[in-house]
Every structure is written in C-alpha cells, then in structure tokens.
mmCIF file of C-alpha atoms in Angstrom:
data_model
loop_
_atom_site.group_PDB
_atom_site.id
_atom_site.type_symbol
_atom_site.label_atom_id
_atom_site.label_comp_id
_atom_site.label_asym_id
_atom_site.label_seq_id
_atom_site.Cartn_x
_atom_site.Cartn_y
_atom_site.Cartn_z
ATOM 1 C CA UNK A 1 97.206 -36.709 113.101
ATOM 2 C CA UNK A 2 96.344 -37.943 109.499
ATOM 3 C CA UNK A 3 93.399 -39.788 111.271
ATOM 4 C CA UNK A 4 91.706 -37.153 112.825
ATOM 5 C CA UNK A 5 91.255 -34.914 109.979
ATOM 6 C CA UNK A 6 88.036 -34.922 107.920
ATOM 7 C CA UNK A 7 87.010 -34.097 104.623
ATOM 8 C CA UNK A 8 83.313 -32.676 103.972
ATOM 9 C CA UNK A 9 82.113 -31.700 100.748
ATOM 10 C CA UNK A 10 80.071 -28.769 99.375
ATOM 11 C CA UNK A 11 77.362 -28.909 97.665
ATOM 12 C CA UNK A 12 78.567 -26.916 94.876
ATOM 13 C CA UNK A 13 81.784 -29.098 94.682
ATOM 14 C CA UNK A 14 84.002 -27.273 96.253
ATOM 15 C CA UNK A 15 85.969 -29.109 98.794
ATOM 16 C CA UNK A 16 86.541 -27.994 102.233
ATOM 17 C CA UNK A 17 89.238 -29.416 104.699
ATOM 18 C CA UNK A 18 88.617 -28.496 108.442
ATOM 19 C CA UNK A 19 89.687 -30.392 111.521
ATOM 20 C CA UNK A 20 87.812 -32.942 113.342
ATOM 21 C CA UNK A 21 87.327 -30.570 116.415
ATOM 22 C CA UNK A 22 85.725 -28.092 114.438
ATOM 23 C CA UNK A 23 83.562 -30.378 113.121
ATOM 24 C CA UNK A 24 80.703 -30.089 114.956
ATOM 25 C CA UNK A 25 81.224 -26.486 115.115
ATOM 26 C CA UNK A 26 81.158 -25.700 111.559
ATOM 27 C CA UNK A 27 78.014 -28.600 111.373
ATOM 28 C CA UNK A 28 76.174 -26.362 113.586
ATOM 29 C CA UNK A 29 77.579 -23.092 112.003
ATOM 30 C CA UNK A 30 76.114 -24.901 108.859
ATOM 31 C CA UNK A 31 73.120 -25.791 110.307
ATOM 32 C CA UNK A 32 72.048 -22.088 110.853
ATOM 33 C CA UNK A 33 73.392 -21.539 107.854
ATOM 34 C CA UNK A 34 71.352 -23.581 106.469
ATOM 35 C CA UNK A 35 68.255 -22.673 108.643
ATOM 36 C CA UNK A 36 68.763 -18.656 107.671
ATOM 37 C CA UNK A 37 69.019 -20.125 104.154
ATOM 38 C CA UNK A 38 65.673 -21.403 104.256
ATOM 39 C CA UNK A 39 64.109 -18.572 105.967
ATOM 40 C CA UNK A 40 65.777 -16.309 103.689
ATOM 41 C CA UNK A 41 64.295 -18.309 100.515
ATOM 42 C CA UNK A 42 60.655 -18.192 101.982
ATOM 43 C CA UNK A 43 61.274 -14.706 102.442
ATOM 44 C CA UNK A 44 62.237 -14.001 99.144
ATOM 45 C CA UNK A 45 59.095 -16.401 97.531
ATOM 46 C CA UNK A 46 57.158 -14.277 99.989
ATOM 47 C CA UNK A 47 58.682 -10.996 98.168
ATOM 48 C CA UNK A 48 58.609 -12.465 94.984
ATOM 49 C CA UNK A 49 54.913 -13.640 95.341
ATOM 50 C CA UNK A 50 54.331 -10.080 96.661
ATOM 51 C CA UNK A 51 56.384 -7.972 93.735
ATOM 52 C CA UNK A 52 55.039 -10.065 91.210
ATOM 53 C CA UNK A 53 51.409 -8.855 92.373
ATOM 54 C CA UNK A 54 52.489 -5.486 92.653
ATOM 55 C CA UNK A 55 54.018 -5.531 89.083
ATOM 56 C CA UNK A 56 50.928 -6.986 87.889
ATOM 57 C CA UNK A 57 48.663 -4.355 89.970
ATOM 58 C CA UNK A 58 51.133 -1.668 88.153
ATOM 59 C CA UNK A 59 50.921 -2.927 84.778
ATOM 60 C CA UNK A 60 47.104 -3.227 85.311
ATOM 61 C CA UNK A 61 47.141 0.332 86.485
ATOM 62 C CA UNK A 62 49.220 1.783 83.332
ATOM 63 C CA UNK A 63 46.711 -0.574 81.167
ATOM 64 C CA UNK A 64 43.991 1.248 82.516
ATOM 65 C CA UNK A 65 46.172 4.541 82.708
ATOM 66 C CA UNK A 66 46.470 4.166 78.704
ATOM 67 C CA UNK A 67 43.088 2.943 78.418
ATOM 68 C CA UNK A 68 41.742 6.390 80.384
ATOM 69 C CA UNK A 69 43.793 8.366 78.120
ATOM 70 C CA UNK A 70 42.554 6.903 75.027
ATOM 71 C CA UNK A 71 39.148 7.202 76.634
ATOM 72 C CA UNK A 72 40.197 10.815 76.726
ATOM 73 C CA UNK A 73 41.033 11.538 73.393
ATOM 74 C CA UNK A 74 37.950 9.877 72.200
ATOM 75 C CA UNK A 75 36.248 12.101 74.342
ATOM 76 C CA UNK A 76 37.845 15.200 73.875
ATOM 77 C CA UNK A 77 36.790 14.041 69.926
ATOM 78 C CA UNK A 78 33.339 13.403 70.811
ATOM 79 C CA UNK A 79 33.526 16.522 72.576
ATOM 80 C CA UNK A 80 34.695 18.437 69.515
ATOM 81 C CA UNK A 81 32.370 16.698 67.212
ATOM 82 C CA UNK A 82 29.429 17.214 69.796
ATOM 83 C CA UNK A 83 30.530 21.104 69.376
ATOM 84 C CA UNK A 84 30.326 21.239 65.670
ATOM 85 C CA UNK A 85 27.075 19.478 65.869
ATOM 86 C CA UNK A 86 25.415 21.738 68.188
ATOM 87 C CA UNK A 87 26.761 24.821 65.761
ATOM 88 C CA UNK A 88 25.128 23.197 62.616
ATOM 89 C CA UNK A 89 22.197 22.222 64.941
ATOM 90 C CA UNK A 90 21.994 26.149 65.767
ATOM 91 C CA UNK A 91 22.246 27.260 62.629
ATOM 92 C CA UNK A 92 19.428 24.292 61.541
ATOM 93 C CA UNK A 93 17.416 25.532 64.091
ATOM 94 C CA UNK A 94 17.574 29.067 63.154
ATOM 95 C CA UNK A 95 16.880 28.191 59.270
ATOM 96 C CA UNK A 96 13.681 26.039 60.274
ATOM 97 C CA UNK A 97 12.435 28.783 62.247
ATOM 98 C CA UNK A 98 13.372 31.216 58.991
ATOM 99 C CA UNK A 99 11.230 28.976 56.702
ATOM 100 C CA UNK A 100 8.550 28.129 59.621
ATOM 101 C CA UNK A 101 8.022 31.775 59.513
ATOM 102 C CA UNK A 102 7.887 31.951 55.603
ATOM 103 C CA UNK A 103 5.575 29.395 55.710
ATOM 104 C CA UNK A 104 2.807 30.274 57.667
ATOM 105 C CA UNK A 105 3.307 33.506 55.341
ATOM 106 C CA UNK A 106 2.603 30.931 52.610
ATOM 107 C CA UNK A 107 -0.243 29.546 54.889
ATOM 108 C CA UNK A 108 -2.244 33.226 55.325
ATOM 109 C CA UNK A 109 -1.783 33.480 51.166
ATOM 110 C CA UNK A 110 -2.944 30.746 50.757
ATOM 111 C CA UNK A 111 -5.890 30.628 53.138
ATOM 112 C CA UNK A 112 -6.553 34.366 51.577
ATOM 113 C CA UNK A 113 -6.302 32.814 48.259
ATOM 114 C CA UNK A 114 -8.297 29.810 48.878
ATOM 115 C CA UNK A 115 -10.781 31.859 49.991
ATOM 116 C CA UNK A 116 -10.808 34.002 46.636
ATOM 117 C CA UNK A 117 -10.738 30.599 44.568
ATOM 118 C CA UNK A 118 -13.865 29.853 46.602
ATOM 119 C CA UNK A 119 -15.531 32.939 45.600
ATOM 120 C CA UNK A 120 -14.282 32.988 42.031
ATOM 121 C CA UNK A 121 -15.450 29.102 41.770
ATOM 122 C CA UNK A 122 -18.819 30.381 43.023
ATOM 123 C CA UNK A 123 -19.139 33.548 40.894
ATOM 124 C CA UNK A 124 -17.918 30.815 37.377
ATOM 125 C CA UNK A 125 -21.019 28.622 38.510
ATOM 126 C CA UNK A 126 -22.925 31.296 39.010
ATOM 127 C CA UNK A 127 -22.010 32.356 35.485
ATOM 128 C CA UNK A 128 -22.062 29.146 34.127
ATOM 129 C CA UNK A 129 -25.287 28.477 35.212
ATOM 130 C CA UNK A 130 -26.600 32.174 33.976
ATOM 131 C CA UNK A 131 -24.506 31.372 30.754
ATOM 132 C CA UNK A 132 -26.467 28.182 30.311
ATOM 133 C CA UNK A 133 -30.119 29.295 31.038
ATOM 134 C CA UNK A 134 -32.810 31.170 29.438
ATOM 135 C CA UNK A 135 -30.658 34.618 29.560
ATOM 136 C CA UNK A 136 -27.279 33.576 29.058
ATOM 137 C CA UNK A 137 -25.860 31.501 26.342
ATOM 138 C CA UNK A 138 -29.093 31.247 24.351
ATOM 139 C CA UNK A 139 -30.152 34.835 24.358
ATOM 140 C CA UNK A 140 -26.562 35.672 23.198
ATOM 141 C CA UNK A 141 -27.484 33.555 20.331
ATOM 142 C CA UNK A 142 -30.540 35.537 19.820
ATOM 143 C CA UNK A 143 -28.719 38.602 20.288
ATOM 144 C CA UNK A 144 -26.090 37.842 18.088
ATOM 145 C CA UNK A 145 -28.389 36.428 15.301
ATOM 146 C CA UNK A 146 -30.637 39.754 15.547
ATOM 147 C CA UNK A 147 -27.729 42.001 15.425
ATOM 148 C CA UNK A 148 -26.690 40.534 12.140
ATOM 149 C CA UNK A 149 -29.914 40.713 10.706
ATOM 150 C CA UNK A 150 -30.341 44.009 11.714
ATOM 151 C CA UNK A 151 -26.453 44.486 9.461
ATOM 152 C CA UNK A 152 -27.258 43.056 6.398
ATOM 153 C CA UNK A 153 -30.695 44.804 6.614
ATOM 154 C CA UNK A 154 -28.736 48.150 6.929
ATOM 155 C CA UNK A 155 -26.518 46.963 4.265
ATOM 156 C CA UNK A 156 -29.553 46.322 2.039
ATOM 157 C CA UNK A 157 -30.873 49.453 2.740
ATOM 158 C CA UNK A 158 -26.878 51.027 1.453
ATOM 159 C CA UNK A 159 -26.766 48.760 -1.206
ATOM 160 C CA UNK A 160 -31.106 49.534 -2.245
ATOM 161 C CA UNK A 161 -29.344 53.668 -2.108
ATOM 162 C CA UNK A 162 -26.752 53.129 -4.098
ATOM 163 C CA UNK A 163 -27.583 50.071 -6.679
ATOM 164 C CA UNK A 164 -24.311 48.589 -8.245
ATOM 165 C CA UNK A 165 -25.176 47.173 -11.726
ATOM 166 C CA UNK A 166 -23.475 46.569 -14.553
ATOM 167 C CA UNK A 167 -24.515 48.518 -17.698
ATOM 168 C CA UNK A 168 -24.635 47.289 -21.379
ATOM 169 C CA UNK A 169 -21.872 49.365 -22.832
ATOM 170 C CA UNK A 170 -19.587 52.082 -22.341
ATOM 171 C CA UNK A 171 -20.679 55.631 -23.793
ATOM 172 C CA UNK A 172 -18.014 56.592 -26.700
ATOM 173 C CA UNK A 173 -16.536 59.170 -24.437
ATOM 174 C CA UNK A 174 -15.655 56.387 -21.585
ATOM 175 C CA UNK A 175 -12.546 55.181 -21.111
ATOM 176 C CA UNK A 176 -11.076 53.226 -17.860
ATOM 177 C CA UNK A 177 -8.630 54.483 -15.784
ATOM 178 C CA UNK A 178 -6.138 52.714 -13.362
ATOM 179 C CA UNK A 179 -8.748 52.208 -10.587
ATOM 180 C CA UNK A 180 -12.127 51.316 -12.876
ATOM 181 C CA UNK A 181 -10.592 48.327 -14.122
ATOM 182 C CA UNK A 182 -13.338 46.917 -12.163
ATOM 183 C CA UNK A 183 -15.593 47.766 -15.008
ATOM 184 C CA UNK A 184 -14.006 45.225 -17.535
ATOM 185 C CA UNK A 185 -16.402 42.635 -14.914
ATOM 186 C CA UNK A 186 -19.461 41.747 -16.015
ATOM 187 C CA UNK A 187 -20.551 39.084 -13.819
ATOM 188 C CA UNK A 188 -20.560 38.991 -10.039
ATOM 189 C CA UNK A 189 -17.620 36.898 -8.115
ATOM 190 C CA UNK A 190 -18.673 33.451 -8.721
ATOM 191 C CA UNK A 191 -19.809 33.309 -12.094
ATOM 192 C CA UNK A 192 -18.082 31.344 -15.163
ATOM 193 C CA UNK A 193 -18.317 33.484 -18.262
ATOM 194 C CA UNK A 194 -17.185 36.825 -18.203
ATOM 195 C CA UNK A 195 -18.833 39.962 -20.453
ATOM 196 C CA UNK A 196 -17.444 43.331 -21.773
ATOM 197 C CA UNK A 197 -19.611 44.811 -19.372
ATOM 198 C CA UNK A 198 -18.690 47.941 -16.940
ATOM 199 C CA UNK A 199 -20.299 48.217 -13.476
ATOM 200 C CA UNK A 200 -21.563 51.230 -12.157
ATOM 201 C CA UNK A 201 -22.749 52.825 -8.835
ATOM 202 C CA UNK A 202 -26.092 54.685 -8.932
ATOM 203 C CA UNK A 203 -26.044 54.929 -12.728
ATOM 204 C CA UNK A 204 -22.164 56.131 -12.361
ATOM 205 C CA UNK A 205 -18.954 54.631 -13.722
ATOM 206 C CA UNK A 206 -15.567 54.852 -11.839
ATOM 207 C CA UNK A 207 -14.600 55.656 -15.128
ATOM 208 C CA UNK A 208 -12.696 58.977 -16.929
ATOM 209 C CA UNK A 209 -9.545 59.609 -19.477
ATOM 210 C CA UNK A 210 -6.412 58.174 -18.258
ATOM 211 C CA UNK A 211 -4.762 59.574 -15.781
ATOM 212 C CA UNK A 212 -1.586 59.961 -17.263
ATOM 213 C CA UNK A 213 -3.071 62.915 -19.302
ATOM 214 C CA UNK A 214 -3.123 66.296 -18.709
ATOM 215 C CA UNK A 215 -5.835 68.074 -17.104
ATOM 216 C CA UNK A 216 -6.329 70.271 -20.413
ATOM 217 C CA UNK A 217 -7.465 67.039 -22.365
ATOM 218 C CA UNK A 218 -10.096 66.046 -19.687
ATOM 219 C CA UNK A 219 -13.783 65.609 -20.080
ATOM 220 C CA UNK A 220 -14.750 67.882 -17.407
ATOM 221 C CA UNK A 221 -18.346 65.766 -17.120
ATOM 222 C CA UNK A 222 -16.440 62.495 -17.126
ATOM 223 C CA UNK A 223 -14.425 63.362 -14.734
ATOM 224 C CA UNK A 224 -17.142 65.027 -12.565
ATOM 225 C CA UNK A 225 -19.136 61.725 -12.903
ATOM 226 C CA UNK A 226 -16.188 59.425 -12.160
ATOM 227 C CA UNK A 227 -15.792 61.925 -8.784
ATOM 228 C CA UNK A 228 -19.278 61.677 -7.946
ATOM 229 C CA UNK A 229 -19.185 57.788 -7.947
ATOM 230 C CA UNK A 230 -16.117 57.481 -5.839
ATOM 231 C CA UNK A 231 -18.185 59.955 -3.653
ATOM 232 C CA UNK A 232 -20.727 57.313 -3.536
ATOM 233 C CA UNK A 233 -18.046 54.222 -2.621
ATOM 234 C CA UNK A 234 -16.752 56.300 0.044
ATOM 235 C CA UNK A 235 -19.819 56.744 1.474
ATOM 236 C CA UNK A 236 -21.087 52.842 1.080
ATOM 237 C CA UNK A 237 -17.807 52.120 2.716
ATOM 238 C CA UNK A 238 -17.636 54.436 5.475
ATOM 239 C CA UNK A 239 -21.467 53.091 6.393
ATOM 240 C CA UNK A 240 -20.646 49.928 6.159
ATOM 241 C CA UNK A 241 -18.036 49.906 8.541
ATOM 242 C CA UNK A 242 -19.728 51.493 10.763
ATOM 243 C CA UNK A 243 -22.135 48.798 10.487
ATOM 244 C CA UNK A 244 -19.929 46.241 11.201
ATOM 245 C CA UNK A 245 -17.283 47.997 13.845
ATOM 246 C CA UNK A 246 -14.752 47.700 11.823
ATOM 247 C CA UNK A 247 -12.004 50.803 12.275
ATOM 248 C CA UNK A 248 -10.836 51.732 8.844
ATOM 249 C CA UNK A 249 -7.204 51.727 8.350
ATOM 250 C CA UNK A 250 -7.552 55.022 5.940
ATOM 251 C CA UNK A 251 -10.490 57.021 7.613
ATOM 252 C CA UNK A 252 -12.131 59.180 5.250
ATOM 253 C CA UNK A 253 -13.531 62.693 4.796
ATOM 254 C CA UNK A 254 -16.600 62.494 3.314
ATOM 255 C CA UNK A 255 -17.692 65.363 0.749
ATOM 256 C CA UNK A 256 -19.969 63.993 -1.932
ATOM 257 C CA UNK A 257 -17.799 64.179 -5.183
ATOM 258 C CA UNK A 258 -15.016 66.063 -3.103
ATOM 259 C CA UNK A 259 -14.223 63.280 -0.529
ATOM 260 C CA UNK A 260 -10.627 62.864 1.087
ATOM 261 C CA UNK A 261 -8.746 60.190 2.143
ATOM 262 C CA UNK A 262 -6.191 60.162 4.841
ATOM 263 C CA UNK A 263 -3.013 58.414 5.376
ATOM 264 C CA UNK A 264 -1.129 58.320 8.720
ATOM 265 C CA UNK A 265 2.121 57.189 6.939
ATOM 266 C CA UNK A 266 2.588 58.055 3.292
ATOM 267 C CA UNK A 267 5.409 57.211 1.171
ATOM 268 C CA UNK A 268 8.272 60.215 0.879
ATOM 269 C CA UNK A 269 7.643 59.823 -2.988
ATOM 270 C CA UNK A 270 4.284 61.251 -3.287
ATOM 271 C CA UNK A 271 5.084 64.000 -0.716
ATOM 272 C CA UNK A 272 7.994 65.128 -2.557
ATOM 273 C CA UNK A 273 6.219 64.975 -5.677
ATOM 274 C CA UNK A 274 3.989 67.696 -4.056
ATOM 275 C CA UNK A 275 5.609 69.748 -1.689
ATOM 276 C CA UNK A 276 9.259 70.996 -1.321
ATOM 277 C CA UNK A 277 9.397 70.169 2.214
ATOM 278 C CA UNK A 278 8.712 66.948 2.399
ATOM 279 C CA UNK A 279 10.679 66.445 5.799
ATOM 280 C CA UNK A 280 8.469 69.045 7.204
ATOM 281 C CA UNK A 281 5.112 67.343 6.695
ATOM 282 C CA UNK A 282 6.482 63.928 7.592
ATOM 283 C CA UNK A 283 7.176 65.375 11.198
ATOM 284 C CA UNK A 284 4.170 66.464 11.032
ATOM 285 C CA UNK A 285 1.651 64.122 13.263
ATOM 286 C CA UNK A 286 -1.403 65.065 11.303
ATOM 287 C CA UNK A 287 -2.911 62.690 8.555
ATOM 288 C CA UNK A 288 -1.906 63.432 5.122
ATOM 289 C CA UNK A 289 -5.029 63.850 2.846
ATOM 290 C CA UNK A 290 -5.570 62.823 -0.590
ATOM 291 C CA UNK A 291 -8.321 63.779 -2.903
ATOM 292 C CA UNK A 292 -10.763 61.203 -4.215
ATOM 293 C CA UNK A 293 -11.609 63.663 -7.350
ATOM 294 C CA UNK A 294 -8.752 65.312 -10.467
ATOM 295 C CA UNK A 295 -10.446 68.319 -10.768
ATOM 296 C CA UNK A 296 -7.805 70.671 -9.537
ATOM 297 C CA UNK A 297 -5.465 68.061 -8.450
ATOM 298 C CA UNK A 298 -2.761 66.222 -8.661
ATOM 299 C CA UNK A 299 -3.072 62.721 -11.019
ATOM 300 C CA UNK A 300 -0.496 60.973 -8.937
ATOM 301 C CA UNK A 301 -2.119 62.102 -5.584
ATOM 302 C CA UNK A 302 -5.818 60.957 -7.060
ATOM 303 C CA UNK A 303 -4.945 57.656 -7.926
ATOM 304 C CA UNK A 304 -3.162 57.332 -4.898
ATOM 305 C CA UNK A 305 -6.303 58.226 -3.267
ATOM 306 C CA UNK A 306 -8.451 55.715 -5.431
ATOM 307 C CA UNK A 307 -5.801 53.115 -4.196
ATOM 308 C CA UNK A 308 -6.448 53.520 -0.412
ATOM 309 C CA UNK A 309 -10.061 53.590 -0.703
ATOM 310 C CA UNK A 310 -9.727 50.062 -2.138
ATOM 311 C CA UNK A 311 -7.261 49.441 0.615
ATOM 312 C CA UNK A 312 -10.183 49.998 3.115
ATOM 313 C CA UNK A 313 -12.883 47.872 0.740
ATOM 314 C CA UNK A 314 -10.241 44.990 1.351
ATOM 315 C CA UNK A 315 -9.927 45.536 4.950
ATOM 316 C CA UNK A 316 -13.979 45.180 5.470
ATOM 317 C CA UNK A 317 -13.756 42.205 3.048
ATOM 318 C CA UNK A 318 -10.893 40.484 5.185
ATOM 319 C CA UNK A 319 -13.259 41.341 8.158
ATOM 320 C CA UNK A 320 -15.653 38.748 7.204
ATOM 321 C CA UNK A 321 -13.101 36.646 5.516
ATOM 322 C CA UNK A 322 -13.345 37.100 1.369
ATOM 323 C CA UNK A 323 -10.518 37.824 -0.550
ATOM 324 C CA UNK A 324 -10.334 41.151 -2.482
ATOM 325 C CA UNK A 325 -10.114 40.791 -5.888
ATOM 326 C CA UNK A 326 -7.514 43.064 -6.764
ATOM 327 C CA UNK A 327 -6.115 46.585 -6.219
ATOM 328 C CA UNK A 328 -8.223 47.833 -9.410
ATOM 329 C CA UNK A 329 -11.185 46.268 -8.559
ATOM 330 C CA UNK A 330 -13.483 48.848 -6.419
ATOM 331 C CA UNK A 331 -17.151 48.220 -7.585
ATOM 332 C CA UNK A 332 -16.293 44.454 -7.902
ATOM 333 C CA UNK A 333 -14.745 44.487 -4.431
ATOM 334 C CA UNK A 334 -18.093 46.518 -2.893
ATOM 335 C CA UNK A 335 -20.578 44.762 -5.124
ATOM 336 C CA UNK A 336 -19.060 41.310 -3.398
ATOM 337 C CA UNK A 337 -19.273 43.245 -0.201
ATOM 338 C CA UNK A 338 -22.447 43.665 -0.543
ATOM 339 C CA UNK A 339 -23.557 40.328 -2.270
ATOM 340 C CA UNK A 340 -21.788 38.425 0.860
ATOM 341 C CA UNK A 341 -22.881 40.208 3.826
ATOM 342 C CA UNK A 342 -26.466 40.091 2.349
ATOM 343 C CA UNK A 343 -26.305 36.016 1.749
ATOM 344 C CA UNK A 344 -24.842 35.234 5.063
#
C-alpha cells in the first residue's frame, strides 16, 4: 500500500501527503485553484491599477484643493488691500478735487492780477516814457533848479533885511552872555585866522550882562538891544524855513523883541523852577512857552529860550547837511546858513 501513495510538494515548502486516488482530484482541485488564483491576481492588478489612479486623482484634487485655498487667502488679501486702496483712492480723489477747486481760485487771481500787471506795466511805460521826454524828467530838473533859485533868492532878500556883520569892537558897556558866544567869531566858517571881533544882526549884538545877574544890575538898553536881535534871528529863521519846508522842531511866536519859543516836552527842572505845579502843566497838552527877551523874566527860562532857538538854526543847517557849530553859536550858525544856501 506503500506503493500507491504519493508525495507532492507545495510551493511554499510545505509538504502534503494525499493518496494516489485523490490525486487527480486534488490536481484538478488545484488546477482551479490555481486558475481562480490567476483571475484573482489580474483582478487585483486591475484594482490596484485602478486605486492607484484614484489615489493619484485624490491627491491631485487635495493639491488643487490647497492650491484653491491658498488662491483664496491671497485673494481675500488682494481683496483687503484692493479695499484700503480704493479708501485712500477716495480720499485722493476728494483732496485733488479740494485743491482743483483752490486752484482755479488761484487761476481767476491770477488772470485778475495778470490783467492789473498788464495795466500797471502799461501805465510805468507810459510814465517812463512821460518821465523821459520833454515834460517829465527834464522839466523836473528845470523845476527843481528854478525852485532853488527862487530859495536862495528869498534868502538873499532875508539875509539883504537883516545884514549879519561883524563889527570892530565891543562898546564898553557889552559884555557876552551864554548864547552870544557867537560874537567871540570874527571870520566866517571856513576861514584860518580868527579876530576879537563880535557879529551882529542889523547893527545888533546878541549881547547883554550875564545872565547870572540880577535884573536890578541890568542895562535896560543892552538888554532891549540884545532882545531886539534875537527878535530878528527868530524871524530870519522862521522865514527861512518856510523857505525851505522844513517843520521846526520848536515853532516860534514871533513878536519883534518879545518873541516866544515853544517846547512840546520840557524838562521838569525848569518847570519847577517856575511854577509850583509842575505836574499840572506837564499834563497839560499845550506847548510850554519861553521868552526870547529878560525883561520881566526869568534868566533860567531866557537862556533856555536862546538855547532852542539855536536848536532850530541846527535843525535847518542839518536840513541841507552842515554841521552847527555849537550850542552858543547863533549868528555864526545863521550867518553860515545864510553863506551856504546862497553859494549852492
């Protein structure tokens, strides 16, 4: 019975002992075995082929799945950043149409002004060209020229009224006071060599007694004269501004040998000196007057006086550019008033 048995082998290595009888039986059990074996392979390459393209349509689809999303976000960014734009883009918009409206404000001024630089361009050539003909620039010349001719004859004629000369000597009863140191000149300004000589104005000295002296002391006639020639200065000087426009700092009053001076803004000293209210007549807006004469007066108020009047001689001679020759200088100062506005 040993004979009939056979042994077949597995393919894995397994080994299998079945009787000869079955043999053929378990070869054709085998056989399907091995024929549902194959089909079952091909169908699983056929699933396999068929889940590998469906895993690689899926992980195409989450590719583009993440793609789309991060296509999103970027969009949703755009989106935001588009949003901000169009705000500053409204707000851009709004500004240029702010300064587009400013500027064709700027436009009409400056068309308006354009047109009044045309019309100011034409009235300067028109002026220009009047300026430059026969009645413009010339005949100012002309005018000019005759007007000051027509001023230093006027000032010829002052100066021909009241002749300023210097005189040989003083009389014995002469003596100079603060504001006739003047006299002590005997040469105009300009000259090198100086004489004891007084000058005088219409045969008159600035002269008297000192003015430190009391009244009771005084040569009545010297001090009449003395008024009487500060009479005539005022006058000469009041004329010749006049002449030449020229506003006096200290107007005057004139009254032959009882002229006044005035002062807007005298010191507290000289108003005390006079007057127990001196607060009182500093609120006061009215000029202050001081008398250009001692008879009757105050000293310290006179020379005062004398001292303004030379104020106003140096004015006129700062006017047309000469120096004044000193605070006690009055007929020095007017005779080189006169002597300059005559030569120019």
């Amino acid at each position: 019975m040993e004979s009939e048995k056979k042994v077949l082998v597995s393919s894995n290595g397994d080994v299998k002992v079945i009787e000869w009888g079955d043999f053929e039986q378990e070869l054709a059990r085998l056989w399907s075995l091995s024929s549902a074996l194959k089909k079952s392979k091909e169908k699983k390459d056929l699933l396999q082929q068929k889940l590998e393209s469906l895993i690689q349509v899926r992980a195409e689809q989450l590719n583009r799945s993440n793609e789309l999303e991060v296509m999103k976000q970027k969009l949703e960014a755009k989106r935001l950043v588009m949003g901000n734009s169009l705000t500053r883009s409204n707000v851009i918009a709004e500004d240029v149409r702010s300064q587009k409206e400013h500027l064709i404000v700027s436009i009409k001024s400056l068309l308006v002004a354009g047109r009044g630089l045309s019309v100011s361009s034409n009235q300067l050539q028109e002026a220009y060209r009047l300026l430059s003909g026969e009645r413009g620039h010339v005949r100012l010349k002309k005018l000019q020229k005759m007007l000051q001719m027509r001023q230093q004859y006027m000032v010829a004629q002052v100066s021909f009224l009241y002749p300023i000369k210097a005189s040989a000597a003083l009389t014995n009863g002469e003596k100079l006071d603060s504001s006739s140191t003047s006299s002590q000149i005997g040469n105009p300004v300009g000259s090198k060599s100086f004489k004891p000589r007084t000058l005088t104005i219409s045969g008159l000295a600035v002269s008297g007694l000192s003015l430190k002296k009391t009244s009771f002391f005084v040569d009545k006639k010297e001090v009449q004269k003395s008024a009487t020639a500060l009479g005539y200065v005022a006058h000469v000087v009041s004329l010749i501004a006049s002449y030449l426009e020229v506003p006096l700092r200290y107007p005057l009053r004139l009254g032959g040998s009882h002229s006044y001076i005035h002062d807007y803004a005298p010191s507290v000293e000289l108003l005390t000196s006079t007057s127990t209210s001196g607060s009182a007549l500093l609120s006061n807006s009215k000029p202050t007057e001081f008398p250009l004469f001692l008879e009757g007066q105050d000293t310290t108020r006179a020379a005062y006086a004398i001292f303004l009047l030379n104020k106003d001689l140096e004015q006129i001679l700062n006017f047309i550019g000469v120096e004044s020759l000193g605070p006690r200088h009055i007929l020095a100062n007017l005779m080189e008033l006169l002597r300059t506005i005559q030569s120019q």
